Coordinates of C-alpha atoms and ligand atoms in Angstrom, one line a residue:
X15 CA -47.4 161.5 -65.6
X16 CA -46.8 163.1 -62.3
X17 CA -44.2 162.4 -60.1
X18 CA -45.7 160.6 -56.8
X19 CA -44.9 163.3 -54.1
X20 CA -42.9 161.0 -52.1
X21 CA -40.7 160.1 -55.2
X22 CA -40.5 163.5 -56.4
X23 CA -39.0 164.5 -52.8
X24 CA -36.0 162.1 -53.4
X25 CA -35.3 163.6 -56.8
X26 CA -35.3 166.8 -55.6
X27 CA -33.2 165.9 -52.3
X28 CA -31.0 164.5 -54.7
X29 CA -30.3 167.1 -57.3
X30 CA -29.5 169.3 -54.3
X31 CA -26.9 167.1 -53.1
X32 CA -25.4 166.6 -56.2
X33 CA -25.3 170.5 -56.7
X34 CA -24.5 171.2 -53.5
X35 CA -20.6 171.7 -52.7
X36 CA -19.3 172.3 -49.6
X37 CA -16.3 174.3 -48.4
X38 CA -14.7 174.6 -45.4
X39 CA -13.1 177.2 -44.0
X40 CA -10.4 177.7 -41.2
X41 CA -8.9 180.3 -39.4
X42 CA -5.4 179.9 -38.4
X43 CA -5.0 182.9 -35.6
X44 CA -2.3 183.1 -32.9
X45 CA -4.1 181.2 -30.0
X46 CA -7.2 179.2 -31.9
X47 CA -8.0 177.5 -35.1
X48 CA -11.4 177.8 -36.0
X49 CA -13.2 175.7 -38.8
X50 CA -16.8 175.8 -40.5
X51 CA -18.6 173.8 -43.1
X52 CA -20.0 175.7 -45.0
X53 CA -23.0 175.1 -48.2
X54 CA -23.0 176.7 -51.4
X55 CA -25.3 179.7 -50.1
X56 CA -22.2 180.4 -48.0
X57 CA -24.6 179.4 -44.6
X58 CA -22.5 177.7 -41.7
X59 CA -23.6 174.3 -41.2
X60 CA -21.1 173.6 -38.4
X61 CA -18.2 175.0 -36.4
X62 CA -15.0 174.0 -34.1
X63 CA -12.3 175.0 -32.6
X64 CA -9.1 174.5 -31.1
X65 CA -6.6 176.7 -28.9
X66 CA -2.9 176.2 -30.2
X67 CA -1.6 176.7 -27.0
X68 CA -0.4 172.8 -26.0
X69 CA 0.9 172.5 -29.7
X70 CA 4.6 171.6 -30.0
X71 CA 5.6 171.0 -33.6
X72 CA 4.5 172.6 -37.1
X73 CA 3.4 168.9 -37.4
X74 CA 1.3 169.5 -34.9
X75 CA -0.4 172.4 -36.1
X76 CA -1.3 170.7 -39.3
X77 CA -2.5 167.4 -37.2
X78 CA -5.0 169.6 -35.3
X79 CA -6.1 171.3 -38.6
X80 CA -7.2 168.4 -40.0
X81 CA -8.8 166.9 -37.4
X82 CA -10.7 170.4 -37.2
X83 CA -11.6 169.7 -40.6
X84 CA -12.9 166.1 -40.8
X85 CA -15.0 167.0 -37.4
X86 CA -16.6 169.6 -39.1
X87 CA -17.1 167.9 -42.8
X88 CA -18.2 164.7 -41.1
X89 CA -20.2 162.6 -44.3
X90 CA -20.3 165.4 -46.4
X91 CA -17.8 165.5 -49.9
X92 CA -15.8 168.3 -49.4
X93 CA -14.8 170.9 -52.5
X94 CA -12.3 172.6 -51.7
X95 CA -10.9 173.9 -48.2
X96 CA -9.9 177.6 -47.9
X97 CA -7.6 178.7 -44.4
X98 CA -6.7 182.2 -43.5
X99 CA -3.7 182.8 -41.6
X100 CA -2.0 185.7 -40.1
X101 CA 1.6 187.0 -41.4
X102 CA 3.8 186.6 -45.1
X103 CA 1.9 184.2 -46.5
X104 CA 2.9 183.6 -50.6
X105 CA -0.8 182.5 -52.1
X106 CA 0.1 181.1 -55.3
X107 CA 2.8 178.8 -53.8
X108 CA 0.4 177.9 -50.6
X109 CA 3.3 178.7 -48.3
X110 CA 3.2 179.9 -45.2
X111 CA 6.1 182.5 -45.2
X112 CA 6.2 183.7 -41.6
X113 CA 4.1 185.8 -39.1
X114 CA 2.5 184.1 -36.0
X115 CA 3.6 182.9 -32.7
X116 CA 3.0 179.1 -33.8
X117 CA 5.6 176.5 -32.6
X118 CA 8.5 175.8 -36.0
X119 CA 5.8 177.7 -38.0
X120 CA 7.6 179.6 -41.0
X121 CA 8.3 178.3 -44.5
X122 CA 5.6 175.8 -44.5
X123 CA 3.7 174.6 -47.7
X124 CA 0.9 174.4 -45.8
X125 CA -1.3 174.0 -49.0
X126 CA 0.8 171.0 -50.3
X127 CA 0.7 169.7 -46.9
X128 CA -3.5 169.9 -46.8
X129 CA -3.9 168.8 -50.3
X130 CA -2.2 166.0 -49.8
X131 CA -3.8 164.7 -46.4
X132 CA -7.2 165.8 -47.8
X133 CA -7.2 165.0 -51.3
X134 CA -9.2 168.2 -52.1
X135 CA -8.2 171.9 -53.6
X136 CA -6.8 174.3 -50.9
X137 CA -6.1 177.9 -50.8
X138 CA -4.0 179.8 -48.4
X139 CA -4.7 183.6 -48.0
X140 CA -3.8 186.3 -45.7
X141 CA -6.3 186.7 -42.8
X142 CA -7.0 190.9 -43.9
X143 CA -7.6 189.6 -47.4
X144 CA -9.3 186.5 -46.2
X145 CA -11.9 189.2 -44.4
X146 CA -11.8 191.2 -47.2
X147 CA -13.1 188.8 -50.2
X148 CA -15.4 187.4 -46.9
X149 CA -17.0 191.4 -46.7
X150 CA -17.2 191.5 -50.5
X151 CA -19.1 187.9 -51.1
X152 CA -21.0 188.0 -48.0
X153 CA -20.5 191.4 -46.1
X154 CA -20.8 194.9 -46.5
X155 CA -19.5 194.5 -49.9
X156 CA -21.9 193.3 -51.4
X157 CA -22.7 194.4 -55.1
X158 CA -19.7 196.1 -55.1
X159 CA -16.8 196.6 -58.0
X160 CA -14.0 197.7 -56.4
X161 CA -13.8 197.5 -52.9
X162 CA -11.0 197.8 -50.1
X163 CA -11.2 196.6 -46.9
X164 CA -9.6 198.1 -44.0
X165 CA -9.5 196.9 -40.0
X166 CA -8.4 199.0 -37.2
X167 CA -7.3 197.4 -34.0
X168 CA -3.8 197.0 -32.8
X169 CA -2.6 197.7 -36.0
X170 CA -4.3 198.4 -39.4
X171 CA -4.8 195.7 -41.8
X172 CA -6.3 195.6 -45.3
X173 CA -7.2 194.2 -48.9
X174 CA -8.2 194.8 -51.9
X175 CA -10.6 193.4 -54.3
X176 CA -10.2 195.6 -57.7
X177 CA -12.4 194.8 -60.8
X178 CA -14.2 192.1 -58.5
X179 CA -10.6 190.0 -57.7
X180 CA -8.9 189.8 -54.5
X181 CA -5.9 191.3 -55.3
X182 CA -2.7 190.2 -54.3
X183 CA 0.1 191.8 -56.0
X184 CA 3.6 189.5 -57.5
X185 CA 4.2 187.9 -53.9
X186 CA 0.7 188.4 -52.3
X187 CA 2.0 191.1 -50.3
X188 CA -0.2 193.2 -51.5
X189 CA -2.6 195.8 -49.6
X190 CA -0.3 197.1 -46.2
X191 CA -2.0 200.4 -46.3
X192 CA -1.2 200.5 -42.5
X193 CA 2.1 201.0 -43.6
X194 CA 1.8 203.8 -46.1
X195 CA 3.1 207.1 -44.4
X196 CA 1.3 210.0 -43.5
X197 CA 4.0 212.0 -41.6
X198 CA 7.9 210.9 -42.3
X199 CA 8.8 212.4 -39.3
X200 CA 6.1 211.2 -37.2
X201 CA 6.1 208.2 -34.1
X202 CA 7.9 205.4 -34.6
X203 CA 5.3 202.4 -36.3
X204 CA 6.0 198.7 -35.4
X205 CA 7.4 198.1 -39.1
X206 CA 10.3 200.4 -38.1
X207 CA 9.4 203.6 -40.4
X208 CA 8.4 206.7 -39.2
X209 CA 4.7 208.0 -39.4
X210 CA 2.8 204.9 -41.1
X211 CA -1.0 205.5 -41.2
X212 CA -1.2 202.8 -38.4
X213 CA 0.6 205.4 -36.1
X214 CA -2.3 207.6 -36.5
X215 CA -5.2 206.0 -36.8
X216 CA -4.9 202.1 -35.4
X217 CA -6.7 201.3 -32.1
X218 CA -3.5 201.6 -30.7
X219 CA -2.5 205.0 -31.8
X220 CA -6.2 206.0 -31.0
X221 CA -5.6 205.1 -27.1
X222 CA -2.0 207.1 -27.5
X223 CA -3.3 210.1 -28.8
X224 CA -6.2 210.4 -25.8
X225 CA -3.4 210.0 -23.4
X226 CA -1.5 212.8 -24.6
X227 CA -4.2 214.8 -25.2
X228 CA -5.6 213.5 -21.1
X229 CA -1.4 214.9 -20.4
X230 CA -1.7 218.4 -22.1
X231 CA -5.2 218.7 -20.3
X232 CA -3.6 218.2 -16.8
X233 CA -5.1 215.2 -16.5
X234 CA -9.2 217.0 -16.4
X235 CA -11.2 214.6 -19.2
X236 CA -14.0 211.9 -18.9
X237 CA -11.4 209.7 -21.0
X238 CA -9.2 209.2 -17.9
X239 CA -11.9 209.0 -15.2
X240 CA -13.4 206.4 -17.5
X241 CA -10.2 204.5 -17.5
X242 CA -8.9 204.6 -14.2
X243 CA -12.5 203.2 -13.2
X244 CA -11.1 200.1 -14.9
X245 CA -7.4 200.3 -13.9
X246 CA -6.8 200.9 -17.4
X247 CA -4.5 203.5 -19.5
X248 CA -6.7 205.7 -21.8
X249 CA -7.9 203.5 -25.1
X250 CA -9.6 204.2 -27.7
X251 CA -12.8 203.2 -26.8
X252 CA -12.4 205.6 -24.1
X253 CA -11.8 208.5 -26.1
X254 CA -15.1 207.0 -27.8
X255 CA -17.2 206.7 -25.0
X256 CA -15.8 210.3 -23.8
X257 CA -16.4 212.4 -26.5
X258 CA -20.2 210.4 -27.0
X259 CA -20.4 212.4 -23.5
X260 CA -19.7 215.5 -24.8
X261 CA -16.4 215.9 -23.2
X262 CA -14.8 218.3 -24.5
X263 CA -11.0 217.1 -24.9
X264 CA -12.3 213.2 -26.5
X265 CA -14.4 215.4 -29.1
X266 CA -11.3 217.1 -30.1
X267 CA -9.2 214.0 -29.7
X268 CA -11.7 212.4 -31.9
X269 CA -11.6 215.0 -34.5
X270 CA -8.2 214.7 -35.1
X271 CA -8.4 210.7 -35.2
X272 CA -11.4 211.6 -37.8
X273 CA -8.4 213.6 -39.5
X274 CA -5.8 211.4 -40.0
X275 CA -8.2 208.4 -40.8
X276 CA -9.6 210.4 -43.8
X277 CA -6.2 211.1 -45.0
X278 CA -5.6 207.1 -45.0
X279 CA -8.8 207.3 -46.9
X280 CA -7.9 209.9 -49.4
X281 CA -4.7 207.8 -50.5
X282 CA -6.9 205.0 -50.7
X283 CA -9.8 206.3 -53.0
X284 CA -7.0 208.5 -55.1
X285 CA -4.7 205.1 -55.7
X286 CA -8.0 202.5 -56.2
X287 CA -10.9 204.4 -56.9
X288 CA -13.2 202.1 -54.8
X289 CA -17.0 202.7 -54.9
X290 CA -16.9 201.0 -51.4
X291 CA -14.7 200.9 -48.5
X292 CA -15.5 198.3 -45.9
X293 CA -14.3 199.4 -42.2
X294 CA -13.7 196.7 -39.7
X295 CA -12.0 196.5 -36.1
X296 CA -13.7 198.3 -32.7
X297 CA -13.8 201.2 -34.9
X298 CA -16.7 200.1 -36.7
X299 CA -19.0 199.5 -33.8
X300 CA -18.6 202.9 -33.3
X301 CA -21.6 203.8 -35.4
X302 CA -22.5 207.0 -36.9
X303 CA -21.2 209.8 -34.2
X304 CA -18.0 208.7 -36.2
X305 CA -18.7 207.4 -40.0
X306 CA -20.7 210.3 -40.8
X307 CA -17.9 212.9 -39.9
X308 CA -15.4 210.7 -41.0
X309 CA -17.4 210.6 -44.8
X310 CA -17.4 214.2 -44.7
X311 CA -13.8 214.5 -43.7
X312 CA -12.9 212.2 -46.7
X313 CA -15.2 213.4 -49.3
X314 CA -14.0 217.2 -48.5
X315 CA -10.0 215.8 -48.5
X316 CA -10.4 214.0 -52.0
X317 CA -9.8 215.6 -55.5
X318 CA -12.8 217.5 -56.5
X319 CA -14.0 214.2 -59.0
X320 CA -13.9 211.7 -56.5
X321 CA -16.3 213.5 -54.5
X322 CA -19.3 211.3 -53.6
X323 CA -18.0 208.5 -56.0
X324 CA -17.4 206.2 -53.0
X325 CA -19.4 204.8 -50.1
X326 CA -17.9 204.1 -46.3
X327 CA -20.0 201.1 -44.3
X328 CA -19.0 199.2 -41.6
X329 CA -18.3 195.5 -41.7
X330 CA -21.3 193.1 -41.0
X331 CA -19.3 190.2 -40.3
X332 CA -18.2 189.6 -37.5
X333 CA -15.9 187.0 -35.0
X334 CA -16.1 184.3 -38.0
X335 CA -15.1 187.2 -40.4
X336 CA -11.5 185.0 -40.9
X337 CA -13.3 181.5 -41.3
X338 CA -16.3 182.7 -43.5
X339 CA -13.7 184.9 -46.3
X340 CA -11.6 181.5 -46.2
X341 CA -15.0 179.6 -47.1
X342 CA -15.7 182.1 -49.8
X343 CA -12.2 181.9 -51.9
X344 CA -14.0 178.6 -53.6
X345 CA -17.3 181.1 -53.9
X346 CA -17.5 181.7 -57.5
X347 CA -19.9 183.8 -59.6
X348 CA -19.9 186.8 -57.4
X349 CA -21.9 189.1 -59.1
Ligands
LIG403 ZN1 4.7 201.0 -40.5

């Protein structure tokens, strides 16, 4: 007998809704918390957000995270919640180790904490791994084995999903490839070594190196008339937007950034082998006047059998990269 059309709506309705599990997702950043439900399909059904700048107390931190979270579950059951935070976080103990400019905020058990108030499963990642598993599940990543992950802004952040896991190493510290050194007798980096990648090839180092090279130029480039119209130093967009122009010292500023960013590369694809290496930060809206140089720059720097064994693409997510890869932890059945 058939199914009246009417009826057969409900019992379809309803094995969805049984089926269907919800995550959340939040992303714990130095000035906001942001929070999305999320469905199975990983599609954002709804989205908050708080600043943290009124917060006084650890305690208060977690309040507003849980109120982010019940505004955004409203009615629905919630699986599992997954939050991405900046800093030392430890993943398998849930604790928040140290890191961001949050008021009493180091050594929390933040997952305990959640668990508790929720009553549902909670993860705790990194924010760059957080992006990372959010590229591979959702991203750029897509399809991919063995991908890592690297953003360029300020500094340069990573992770690394190997054989199709995040990859966290013994205390989740795993994946500082900003911090592996390119030149030991290079600029000071913020970690306190000499000659990190970061110093070379973060946003940060970008804008540094077009003001020196603006310096040695006497001052004659597009990348400082570009700034000054703002009442800015030189930054790396500028050197961008320069050498698009043709000028002459941002297209040699730009080759060497394309230089030391490969060799970042190179130490990446000779330690991990990736077949994909997802690039996120301002860098990656910079399109292909820099990826394709920058692929050629890496394939020609790697050993002769890793040549054309990997693939460089830009992130696709974007601003909710840190609330969506938070969401995904509880996303099994990747591939
Ligand atoms: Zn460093």
């Amino acid at each position: 007998m058939l199914l009246d059309d009417k009826y057969r709506d409900i019992v379809v309705n309803d094995n969805l809704e049984n089926k269907q599990k919800y995550i959340v997702g939040v992303d714990l950043g130095g000035t906001k918390i942001a929070t999305g439900l999320f469905d199975n399909q990983g599609q954002m059904l709804s989205r908050t957000q708080r600043a943290t700048a009124g917060l006084q107390s650890a305690e208060d931190v977690i309040a507003t995270i849980v109120e982010t979270i019940r505004e955004v579950s409203g009615d629905h059951k919630i699986a599992g919640v997954g939050v991405a935070s900046p800093g030392a976080i430890d993943s398998r103990r849930g604790m928040i180790l140290n890191g961001i400019n949050l008021p009493g905020w180091s050594n929390i058990p933040l997952q305990a904490e959640l668990e508790s108030r929720l009553g549902t499963e909670v993860k705790l990642v990194n924010d760059a791994n957080a992006a990372a598993w959010g590229e591979f599940v959702y991203g750029a990543g897509r399809g991919s084995l063995n991908m890592i992950y690297v953003t360029f802004s300020t500094g340069i952040g990573s992770g690394l999903v190997l054989d199709g896991q995040l990859f966290l190493g013994s205390n989740s510290f795993a994946g500082e490839l900003g911090h592996t050194v390119i030149d030991p007798h290079g600029a000071v980096c913020g970690c306190g070594r000499r000659g990190c990648w970061e110093t070379f090839a973060s946003g940060t180092a970008i804008g540094r190196m077009g003001q020196e090279a603006v310096a040695e130029a006497g001052g004659i480039s597009l990348m400082s008339e570009l700034a000054s119209a703002e009442d800015l130093p030189v930054m790396a967009t500028h050197v961008f937007q320069a050498a698009a122009a043709g000028d002459v010292v941002a297209c040699d500023t730009l080759a060497n950034v394309i230089h030391y960013t490969g060799l970042g590369l190179m130490n990446i694809i000779h330690s991990f082998n990736p077949d994909c290496i997802v690039i996120g930060g301002g860098v990656s809206r910079a399109g292909s006047a820099f990826f394709e140089p920058l692929m050629k720059q890496t394939d020609e720097l790697v050993m002769e059998p890793y040549r054309g064994t990997f693939n460089l693409k830009p992130a696709e997510l974007k601003d909710d990269v840190g609330v969506i890869g938070a969401a995904a932890l509880f996303k099994d059945n990747v591939n």
